[in-house]
Every structure is written in C-alpha cells, then in structure tokens.
Amino acid sequence: MQPNPQRFLNSLHQLRSIGAVGKGVVRPAYTDKDIEARKWLAAQFAEAGLTPYFDPVGNLFGLAGDGPSLLMGSHSDTQPEGGWLDGAYGVMVALEIARAAKEAGGPDISVVSFQDEEGRYGVTTGSTVWAGGRSLEEADTLTASDGTSYAEGRAKMADLVSGDFLDPARFTGFIEAHIEQGPYLDTSGEHVGVVTSIVGIRDMRITLTGQSNHAGTTPMHLRRDAFQGLSEFNQRLNDRLRNVVLPETVWTIGHVSVHPNGSSIVPGRVMFSMQWRDGDSGRLAAMEAIIRETVAEVAEDRGLEVEFGQLLGLEPVAMDPRLQQALAHAAEAEAPGKWRRMPSGALHDTTSVARHMPAAMLFVPSINGVSHNFDEDTREEDLVVGLNVLARAVAAL
Ligand code: GLV
Ligand code: MN
Ligand code: MN
C-alpha cells in the first residue's frame, strides 16, 4: 500500500480552507461551515470510491465495499476557536489510507467524520449517540451554551441524512489518528505516540443565583453577588482538590456566563461549566462529591441558590492490545527509537467506538503542546510519518 503524502497534504489544506480564520479554523458542529465541510468531505469520499452516508445526527461515513471493513477517522467539527488539525488530521489521513488501499486492491477501509466531537452540545455527542452511550431522545434535550438544543442543531442537517444509524457490527475495528494536543512528543523530539488509554471525563453546568442590584448603592455586606460566589468556589475547590488528585488530573471552568453582565450591576446569576478529567473512575466520583459539597457550602455562606445541571461523562478506556501492537511495530519501523506509548488526556471518539469493536489511536506531535487554539500546528514531516505508520499498520493487520 503506497499512500501519497502530497495528495494527503493537499486535501488536508483544502479542508482547512473551509472556515479558516488566520492560521486556525472556526467550524463548530452544525454551523454553516461545518455542514459545508461535511458536504465537501462527502464528495471527496465519493471520488475515492467510498459511499457517503450521513446518519441521523450528521456523522458522515465513507463506506468501502459491502462486507466488513476496518473503520478509520475522527471528526471535522472544531472548537469555537479551533486549530486546523484537531480532528481534521484523523479524517484526512484515513481518507488517504482508504485511497491507497483501493489502489492496492484492498483491504476495504471505511472512513468517518463524527459529528460534535468537540461537545458543543455535550461530550463527543455524535459518536456517543451512534455507539448507544446516550439515546437520541436524551441527546435531543441537551443544549449548547447559546441555548439552542441538539434537536435544533441536527435539524440543520436533516436534508442530508441518508438513513438510520449504521450497525457498528459492519466494522471490524477502528483506528483514529490525532494530534497529541499536549507537550510530551514535542518536548522529547519523538514523532509518534501509540495511545494506551483515554482519560475519563465529567462535565456539569452549575448555576448560582443571588440578586442583581445597583453596583453603587448596595453595601458590600448586603450583596448576594453570584460572581463573588463563583470566585470563592474556585479558590476553595483548588485547595481541596489538591488533596485527592494525581499530577495528571485536571479540572477546568471554561465557560462562564454572568447575568445580566453589566459593569454597574451586582451580578445576580452566574452559570458556569465545571469539567474534570482523570484516568480513574473512582477519583472522578470523589472529585464530584467535593465539587458538589464546596458549591453548596459557598452558596450557603453567601445566600445564593445552587442548581446542578445534568452530569455528562465518559469512562476511562484502554486501547485494544492487538491494534496497539500493530501501531507500535509500524512506529518502530518508520521512526526507530523515536516514538512512545502514552495515555491520552484529551477525549476522542475512540472512547465511544471502543464499546463495539477493537479500537486504537495514534498521535503525532503538537508544536509547543498547543491545541484548542488558532496557533495549533504540527510539522509537515510528522504529519507524514503518522500517515506512513498507519499505512504500515493497516497493511500488517
Ligand atoms: C476534545 O477535544 C477534548 O475536549 O478533549
Ligand atoms: Mn479532536
Ligand atoms: Mn478538540
């Protein structure tokens, strides 16, 4: 099997141009640019001899042959300010492998771009629904931070839907290539990472409600300031979590909405996202208890009301040993001594897919460990090493 690096890079840059903003890309799930990219991808799949198939949530498959096939891919939606490679690399590298496999007379490689991996409406929503981790009815009620529902989001692609959800049993396994999005490979000068496991995550919206009031006349001791509550919660939480976490445990308040958001109004309500990740489900549960307890305490102290939103999450998952081994052999052949096995701190669609079939992941380095940022980048040489490792591993499998 002979993948064509130039053809792969050209396609990757073509995808980048849809929603490009400077060096980065803005293509969140179900926006016009995301849908435009999916239509373009469907045409690329067809040109490569794959049958494009949109499922009810907008996951786009490029199906090879009629029998069982190996599935490869990732996602083409982005964060609100996304890099050009997060997801896109895995989809385009998969397409190049599928093309090369066709030219070589086999094996059959199907390709996928999952929808809403970046969690505009939840956590890896498209692959989670496809894999049965959440029912479509439940998912439809999830909301984005702009208030729109998942049902409204996916309705924007309704005219493209090819049919019902595909049976995962038609695929023999799944391999997702991705940029590392962290600093380890770049710092060590290695070219690829063979992923051993993917962390688990919990994500919950929390609302603190006090009372909006005049910022000039309301004495400090009479205020029920929701933002001050959040600020104190954050400080107390950082102190308390330090006692239960590992160095690799992470937690983030990434979205905050202050109401009514005026400089002369004591904020009466604050809604924020609380997300935490760890490789151990027990530790995730212990953190949840501390989070709930700390919010409740702060609310009590400051006369605020608390509302906890739905707890979303994915469990930690180990990668399939046989697929990992195939990737490791190929990595050693393509980058001798310049690769490592490593866990993933980012979430990936592989977590969902692994419920149904052997699944594995390959990483290439991220320059300076930057991702979810317009500056995200990877050296071209490393993008191509990843392509060659995958081709070698797939041929061996
Ligand atoms: C997916 O992009 C994640 O948040 O890890
Ligand atoms: Mn991604
Ligand atoms: Mn991402």
Short mmCIF file of C-alpha atoms and ligand atoms in Angstrom, two decimals:
data_model
loop_
_atom_site.label_atom_id
_atom_site.label_comp_id
_atom_site.label_asym_id
_atom_site.label_seq_id
_atom_site.Cartn_x
_atom_site.Cartn_y
_atom_site.Cartn_z
CA MET A 1 0.00 0.00 0.00
CA GLN A 2 1.51 3.32 -1.08
CA PRO A 3 -0.12 6.42 0.47
CA ASN A 4 0.55 9.65 -1.39
CA PRO A 5 1.81 12.31 1.09
CA GLN A 6 1.30 15.23 -1.29
CA ARG A 7 -2.26 14.23 -2.15
CA PHE A 8 -2.95 13.84 1.58
CA LEU A 9 -1.48 17.26 2.46
CA ASN A 10 -3.36 18.96 -0.38
CA SER A 11 -6.66 17.51 0.85
CA LEU A 12 -5.88 18.48 4.43
CA HIS A 13 -5.25 22.08 3.37
CA GLN A 14 -8.44 22.13 1.31
CA LEU A 15 -10.41 21.14 4.39
CA ARG A 16 -8.56 23.81 6.39
CA SER A 17 -9.78 26.48 3.96
CA ILE A 18 -13.42 25.85 4.94
CA GLY A 19 -13.95 28.12 7.96
CA ALA A 20 -10.33 29.31 8.02
CA VAL A 21 -9.62 32.26 10.33
CA GLY A 22 -5.95 33.21 10.16
CA LYS A 23 -3.97 30.05 10.94
CA GLY A 24 -6.95 28.43 12.65
CA VAL A 25 -10.44 27.24 11.80
CA VAL A 26 -13.95 28.04 13.08
CA ARG A 27 -16.27 25.15 12.23
CA PRO A 28 -18.34 24.22 15.32
CA ALA A 29 -20.85 21.40 14.93
CA TYR A 30 -23.92 22.17 12.76
CA THR A 31 -22.77 25.67 11.79
CA ASP A 32 -22.85 26.55 8.09
CA LYS A 33 -19.08 26.00 7.79
CA ASP A 34 -19.26 22.59 9.48
CA ILE A 35 -22.03 21.50 7.13
CA GLU A 36 -20.15 22.90 4.12
CA ALA A 37 -17.08 20.89 5.18
CA ARG A 38 -19.15 17.72 5.54
CA LYS A 39 -20.64 18.15 2.07
CA TRP A 40 -17.14 18.66 0.68
CA LEU A 41 -15.94 15.56 2.52
CA ALA A 42 -18.85 13.51 1.18
CA ALA A 43 -17.80 14.49 -2.36
CA GLN A 44 -14.19 13.54 -1.58
CA PHE A 45 -15.33 10.17 -0.25
CA ALA A 46 -17.36 9.53 -3.40
CA GLU A 47 -14.42 10.48 -5.61
CA ALA A 48 -12.30 7.96 -3.70
CA GLY A 49 -14.84 5.22 -4.45
CA LEU A 50 -16.41 5.23 -0.98
CA THR A 51 -20.19 5.52 -0.50
CA PRO A 52 -21.04 8.66 1.54
CA TYR A 53 -23.58 8.05 4.30
CA PHE A 54 -24.95 10.65 6.74
CA ASP A 55 -26.62 9.16 9.80
CA PRO A 56 -29.43 10.93 11.72
CA VAL A 57 -27.03 13.09 13.77
CA GLY A 58 -24.76 14.04 10.88
CA ASN A 59 -21.94 11.56 11.44
CA LEU A 60 -20.55 11.16 7.92
CA PHE A 61 -19.24 7.76 6.82
CA GLY A 62 -17.45 6.86 3.59
CA LEU A 63 -18.27 3.17 3.21
CA ALA A 64 -15.98 0.72 1.43
CA GLY A 65 -17.30 -2.50 -0.10
CA ASP A 66 -20.33 -4.47 1.04
CA GLY A 67 -18.66 -6.71 3.59
CA PRO A 68 -16.92 -5.94 6.85
CA SER A 69 -14.28 -3.20 6.74
CA LEU A 70 -11.83 -1.50 9.05
CA LEU A 71 -13.09 1.94 10.08
CA MET A 72 -10.71 4.90 10.38
CA GLY A 73 -11.32 8.59 11.03
CA SER A 74 -12.01 11.26 13.60
CA HIS A 75 -14.09 14.47 13.44
CA SER A 76 -14.26 17.61 11.30
CA ASP A 77 -16.13 19.94 13.66
CA THR A 78 -13.97 22.35 15.69
CA GLN A 79 -13.92 24.30 18.91
CA PRO A 80 -15.30 27.88 18.71
CA GLU A 81 -11.66 28.91 18.14
CA GLY A 82 -10.13 25.75 16.76
CA GLY A 83 -6.85 24.60 15.30
CA TRP A 84 -6.65 23.25 11.76
CA LEU A 85 -5.61 19.72 12.72
CA ASP A 86 -7.74 18.73 15.71
CA GLY A 87 -9.94 16.03 14.15
CA ALA A 88 -9.19 17.06 10.57
CA TYR A 89 -5.86 15.22 10.62
CA GLY A 90 -7.52 11.92 11.54
CA VAL A 91 -10.21 12.24 8.88
CA MET A 92 -7.88 13.19 6.04
CA VAL A 93 -5.20 10.67 6.92
CA ALA A 94 -7.93 7.99 6.97
CA LEU A 95 -9.14 9.09 3.54
CA GLU A 96 -5.60 8.82 2.15
CA ILE A 97 -5.24 5.30 3.59
CA ALA A 98 -8.60 4.37 2.04
CA ARG A 99 -7.46 5.73 -1.34
CA ALA A 100 -4.13 3.90 -1.13
CA ALA A 101 -5.87 0.69 -0.11
CA LYS A 102 -8.23 0.93 -3.09
CA GLU A 103 -5.29 1.49 -5.43
CA ALA A 104 -3.54 -1.53 -3.94
CA GLY A 105 -6.64 -3.70 -4.43
CA GLY A 106 -7.53 -3.92 -0.72
CA PRO A 107 -8.20 -4.15 2.16
CA ASP A 108 -11.54 -2.30 2.45
CA ILE A 109 -11.10 0.81 4.59
CA SER A 110 -14.15 2.88 5.55
CA VAL A 111 -13.78 6.46 6.77
CA VAL A 112 -15.77 8.51 9.25
CA SER A 113 -16.08 12.10 10.42
CA PHE A 114 -18.07 12.04 13.65
CA GLN A 115 -20.30 14.99 14.50
CA ASP A 116 -19.95 17.31 17.51
CA GLU A 117 -16.85 15.62 18.90
CA GLU A 118 -15.96 18.98 20.41
CA GLY A 119 -19.01 18.86 22.60
CA ARG A 120 -20.96 21.94 21.60
CA TYR A 121 -23.97 20.03 22.96
CA GLY A 122 -22.38 17.54 25.32
CA VAL A 123 -19.33 15.31 25.24
CA THR A 124 -18.38 13.67 21.89
CA THR A 125 -22.10 13.72 21.13
CA GLY A 126 -22.21 12.18 17.65
CA SER A 127 -20.12 9.11 18.37
CA THR A 128 -21.72 8.69 21.80
CA VAL A 129 -25.22 8.54 20.30
CA TRP A 130 -24.09 6.26 17.48
CA ALA A 131 -22.46 3.89 19.96
CA GLY A 132 -25.53 3.82 22.21
CA GLY A 133 -23.91 5.66 25.10
CA ARG A 134 -26.83 8.08 25.13
CA SER A 135 -30.22 7.74 23.44
CA LEU A 136 -31.14 10.12 20.66
CA GLU A 137 -34.20 11.25 22.65
CA GLU A 138 -31.98 12.16 25.60
CA ALA A 139 -29.37 13.83 23.41
CA ASP A 140 -32.03 15.95 21.71
CA THR A 141 -32.67 17.74 25.01
CA LEU A 142 -29.02 18.75 25.51
CA THR A 143 -28.36 22.44 24.99
CA ALA A 144 -25.41 24.47 23.79
CA SER A 145 -24.25 27.49 25.77
CA ASP A 146 -26.18 29.69 23.28
CA GLY A 147 -29.41 27.99 24.40
CA THR A 148 -30.07 26.00 21.20
CA SER A 149 -30.95 22.33 21.59
CA TYR A 150 -29.23 19.36 19.98
CA ALA A 151 -32.51 18.62 18.19
CA GLU A 152 -32.37 22.08 16.63
CA GLY A 153 -28.70 21.63 15.77
CA ARG A 154 -29.11 18.35 13.95
CA ALA A 155 -32.26 19.57 12.20
CA LYS A 156 -29.94 21.82 10.18
CA MET A 157 -28.57 18.70 8.51
CA ALA A 158 -31.89 16.84 8.18
CA ASP A 159 -31.92 17.15 4.38
CA LEU A 160 -28.59 15.32 4.14
CA VAL A 161 -29.49 12.25 6.22
CA SER A 162 -29.03 9.02 4.23
CA GLY A 163 -30.83 6.69 6.64
CA ASP A 164 -30.81 5.18 10.11
CA PHE A 165 -27.75 4.67 12.32
CA LEU A 166 -25.33 2.16 10.81
CA ASP A 167 -24.81 -1.13 12.61
CA PRO A 168 -21.35 -0.96 14.25
CA ALA A 169 -21.03 -4.72 13.57
CA ARG A 170 -20.23 -3.95 9.93
CA PHE A 171 -16.81 -2.67 11.07
CA THR A 172 -14.01 -4.97 12.24
CA GLY A 173 -12.14 -2.33 14.23
CA PHE A 174 -11.40 1.38 14.49
CA ILE A 175 -8.19 3.37 14.29
CA GLU A 176 -8.15 7.11 14.97
CA ALA A 177 -5.11 9.24 14.26
CA HIS A 178 -4.93 12.59 16.03
CA ILE A 179 -2.54 15.30 17.04
CA GLU A 180 -1.33 14.86 20.62
CA GLN A 181 -2.62 18.30 21.74
CA GLY A 182 -0.14 18.20 24.63
CA PRO A 183 3.59 18.79 25.10
CA TYR A 184 5.16 15.34 25.53
CA LEU A 185 6.13 14.29 21.99
CA ASP A 186 7.22 17.79 21.00
CA THR A 187 9.40 18.15 24.09
CA SER A 188 11.09 14.78 23.62
CA GLY A 189 11.57 15.14 19.87
CA GLU A 190 9.64 11.93 19.18
CA HIS A 191 7.49 11.58 16.06
CA VAL A 192 4.58 9.39 17.13
CA GLY A 193 2.70 8.19 20.18
CA VAL A 194 0.84 4.89 20.43
CA VAL A 195 -2.06 5.54 22.78
CA THR A 196 -2.54 3.12 25.68
CA SER A 197 -5.72 4.59 27.21
CA ILE A 198 -8.02 7.61 27.13
CA VAL A 199 -8.95 9.51 30.29
CA GLY A 200 -12.45 9.68 31.70
CA ILE A 201 -14.35 12.95 31.95
CA ARG A 202 -17.21 14.53 33.87
CA ASP A 203 -18.86 17.73 32.77
CA MET A 204 -21.65 19.61 34.51
CA ARG A 205 -23.21 23.06 34.28
CA ILE A 206 -23.69 24.82 37.60
CA THR A 207 -25.83 27.91 38.22
CA LEU A 208 -25.52 30.19 41.24
CA THR A 209 -28.35 32.62 41.75
CA GLY A 210 -28.29 35.64 44.07
CA GLN A 211 -29.80 39.03 43.44
CA SER A 212 -28.96 41.63 40.79
CA ASN A 213 -28.72 45.07 42.33
CA HIS A 214 -27.25 48.54 41.94
CA ALA A 215 -23.44 48.47 41.94
CA GLY A 216 -23.20 51.91 43.56
CA THR A 217 -25.78 51.78 46.30
CA THR A 218 -25.79 48.18 47.51
CA PRO A 219 -23.45 47.85 50.53
CA MET A 220 -20.96 45.03 50.26
CA HIS A 221 -22.35 43.11 53.23
CA LEU A 222 -25.88 43.09 51.80
CA ARG A 223 -24.95 41.79 48.38
CA ARG A 224 -25.88 38.36 47.05
CA ASP A 225 -23.29 38.52 44.30
CA ALA A 226 -23.25 35.35 42.20
CA PHE A 227 -19.87 36.12 40.61
CA GLN A 228 -18.23 36.55 44.00
CA GLY A 229 -19.70 33.15 44.86
CA LEU A 230 -18.09 31.58 41.80
CA SER A 231 -14.79 33.24 42.56
CA GLU A 232 -14.76 31.90 46.10
CA PHE A 233 -15.89 28.44 44.96
CA ASN A 234 -12.99 28.29 42.51
CA GLN A 235 -10.47 29.16 45.19
CA ARG A 236 -11.82 26.72 47.77
CA LEU A 237 -12.11 23.97 45.18
CA ASN A 238 -8.48 24.33 44.07
CA ASP A 239 -7.36 23.99 47.67
CA ARG A 240 -9.50 20.93 48.37
CA LEU A 241 -8.85 19.02 45.14
CA ARG A 242 -5.11 19.15 45.67
CA ASN A 243 -5.50 16.50 48.38
CA VAL A 244 -7.18 13.90 46.16
CA VAL A 245 -5.68 14.31 42.69
CA LEU A 246 -2.67 12.99 40.76
CA PRO A 247 -0.33 15.29 38.82
CA GLU A 248 -2.17 14.35 35.62
CA THR A 249 -5.67 15.07 36.99
CA VAL A 250 -7.18 18.24 35.50
CA TRP A 251 -10.23 20.41 36.13
CA THR A 252 -11.49 23.45 34.22
CA ILE A 253 -14.08 26.19 34.44
CA GLY A 254 -14.03 27.08 30.73
CA HIS A 255 -17.37 28.76 30.15
CA VAL A 256 -18.83 31.44 32.38
CA SER A 257 -21.97 33.41 31.73
CA VAL A 258 -22.64 36.29 34.10
CA HIS A 259 -26.11 37.80 34.27
CA PRO A 260 -27.01 40.49 33.45
CA ASN A 261 -23.37 41.17 32.54
CA GLY A 262 -23.32 44.92 33.12
CA SER A 263 -20.50 46.83 34.77
CA SER A 264 -22.86 48.74 37.09
CA ILE A 265 -24.93 45.77 38.19
CA VAL A 266 -24.11 43.35 41.02
CA PRO A 267 -24.35 40.04 39.14
CA GLY A 268 -27.48 38.16 40.17
CA ARG A 269 -26.73 34.94 38.35
CA VAL A 270 -23.73 33.08 37.07
CA MET A 271 -23.80 29.90 35.03
CA PHE A 272 -20.53 28.07 34.52
CA SER A 273 -19.16 24.83 33.15
CA MET A 274 -17.33 22.54 35.56
CA GLN A 275 -15.27 19.86 33.87
CA TRP A 276 -12.82 17.36 35.34
CA ARG A 277 -10.76 14.51 33.90
CA ASP A 278 -8.79 11.58 35.29
CA GLY A 279 -7.86 8.04 34.31
CA ASP A 280 -9.68 6.54 37.30
CA SER A 281 -13.48 6.45 37.68
CA GLY A 282 -13.23 6.32 41.48
CA ARG A 283 -11.24 9.54 41.56
CA LEU A 284 -13.74 11.19 39.21
CA ALA A 285 -16.50 10.29 41.67
CA ALA A 286 -14.51 11.59 44.66
CA MET A 287 -13.95 14.86 42.83
CA GLU A 288 -17.66 15.12 42.05
CA ALA A 289 -18.50 14.83 45.75
CA ILE A 290 -16.02 17.59 46.62
CA ILE A 291 -17.32 19.85 43.87
CA ARG A 292 -20.95 19.46 44.95
CA GLU A 293 -20.09 19.95 48.62
CA THR A 294 -17.94 23.04 48.00
CA VAL A 295 -20.55 24.77 45.84
CA ALA A 296 -23.22 24.05 48.42
CA GLU A 297 -21.08 25.50 51.22
CA VAL A 298 -20.26 28.69 49.34
CA ALA A 299 -23.89 29.12 48.37
CA GLU A 300 -24.97 28.74 51.96
CA ASP A 301 -22.35 31.24 53.21
CA ARG A 302 -23.33 33.84 50.62
CA GLY A 303 -27.11 33.42 50.45
CA LEU A 304 -27.06 32.01 46.93
CA GLU A 305 -29.14 29.27 45.37
CA VAL A 306 -27.46 26.44 43.51
CA GLU A 307 -28.69 24.44 40.56
CA PHE A 308 -26.72 21.49 39.22
CA GLY A 309 -27.24 20.59 35.55
CA GLN A 310 -27.07 17.12 34.08
CA LEU A 311 -23.82 15.28 34.81
CA LEU A 312 -22.30 14.20 31.48
CA GLY A 313 -19.36 11.86 31.30
CA LEU A 314 -17.31 9.18 29.64
CA GLU A 315 -15.41 6.43 31.42
CA PRO A 316 -11.66 5.91 31.01
CA VAL A 317 -10.96 3.30 28.34
CA ALA A 318 -7.98 1.11 27.42
CA MET A 319 -6.93 0.68 23.79
CA ASP A 320 -7.08 -2.73 22.11
CA PRO A 321 -3.78 -4.61 22.65
CA ARG A 322 -3.59 -6.17 19.17
CA LEU A 323 -4.19 -2.88 17.34
CA GLN A 324 -1.77 -1.12 19.71
CA GLN A 325 0.86 -3.72 18.89
CA ALA A 326 0.37 -3.25 15.14
CA LEU A 327 0.78 0.51 15.57
CA ALA A 328 3.84 0.01 17.79
CA HIS A 329 5.57 -2.26 15.25
CA ALA A 330 4.84 0.20 12.47
CA ALA A 331 6.06 3.11 14.61
CA GLU A 332 9.36 1.36 15.29
CA ALA A 333 9.80 0.70 11.57
CA GLU A 334 9.02 4.28 10.49
CA ALA A 335 10.58 6.17 13.42
CA PRO A 336 13.06 3.84 15.13
CA GLY A 337 13.54 4.80 18.78
CA LYS A 338 11.56 8.00 18.22
CA TRP A 339 8.10 7.02 19.45
CA ARG A 340 6.47 6.15 22.74
CA ARG A 341 3.39 4.61 24.28
CA MET A 342 1.30 7.20 26.11
CA PRO A 343 -2.15 7.86 27.60
CA SER A 344 -4.46 10.48 26.09
CA GLY A 345 -5.58 13.37 28.30
CA ALA A 346 -7.85 14.62 25.51
CA LEU A 347 -11.12 12.91 24.76
CA HIS A 348 -11.72 11.20 21.48
CA ASP A 349 -14.48 9.46 19.55
CA THR A 350 -12.47 6.27 20.03
CA THR A 351 -13.87 6.09 23.57
CA SER A 352 -17.38 5.60 22.20
CA VAL A 353 -16.40 3.33 19.35
CA ALA A 354 -14.44 1.04 21.71
CA ARG A 355 -17.77 -0.13 23.16
CA HIS A 356 -18.36 -2.11 19.98
CA MET A 357 -15.06 -3.10 18.40
CA PRO A 358 -11.31 -3.22 18.95
CA ALA A 359 -10.13 0.40 18.83
CA ALA A 360 -6.79 2.19 18.97
CA MET A 361 -5.20 5.59 18.43
CA LEU A 362 -2.01 7.09 17.04
CA PHE A 363 -0.68 10.54 17.97
CA VAL A 364 1.64 12.92 16.14
CA PRO A 365 3.27 15.87 17.99
CA SER A 366 1.72 19.29 18.57
CA ILE A 367 4.22 22.14 18.31
CA ASN A 368 4.67 23.64 21.81
CA GLY A 369 1.82 21.41 23.01
CA VAL A 370 -0.77 23.97 21.85
CA SER A 371 -4.31 22.97 20.80
CA HIS A 372 -7.88 24.31 21.04
CA ASN A 373 -6.18 27.49 19.83
CA PHE A 374 -5.75 29.10 16.39
CA ASP A 375 -1.97 28.58 16.70
CA GLU A 376 -2.20 24.78 16.88
CA ASP A 377 0.25 23.20 14.43
CA THR A 378 2.35 20.12 13.61
CA ARG A 379 5.45 19.83 11.42
CA GLU A 380 4.60 18.52 7.95
CA GLU A 381 7.24 15.82 8.36
CA ASP A 382 5.41 14.48 11.43
CA LEU A 383 2.03 14.57 9.68
CA VAL A 384 3.55 12.34 7.01
CA VAL A 385 5.30 9.99 9.47
CA GLY A 386 1.87 9.41 11.03
CA LEU A 387 0.42 8.61 7.60
CA ASN A 388 3.17 6.09 6.90
CA VAL A 389 2.86 4.43 10.31
CA LEU A 390 -0.87 3.97 9.75
CA ALA A 391 -0.40 2.56 6.25
CA ARG A 392 2.15 0.06 7.53
CA ALA A 393 -0.03 -0.96 10.48
CA VAL A 394 -3.15 -1.38 8.36
CA ALA A 395 -1.27 -3.47 5.80
CA ALA A 396 0.05 -5.70 8.58
CA LEU A 397 -3.41 -6.11 10.12
C1 GLV B 1 -11.83 17.10 22.96
O1 GLV B 1 -11.45 17.91 22.15
C2 GLV B 1 -11.49 17.28 24.33
O2 GLV B 1 -12.03 18.22 24.93
O3 GLV B 1 -10.63 16.54 24.83
MN MN B 2 -10.16 16.15 18.44
MN MN B 3 -10.69 19.08 20.32
#
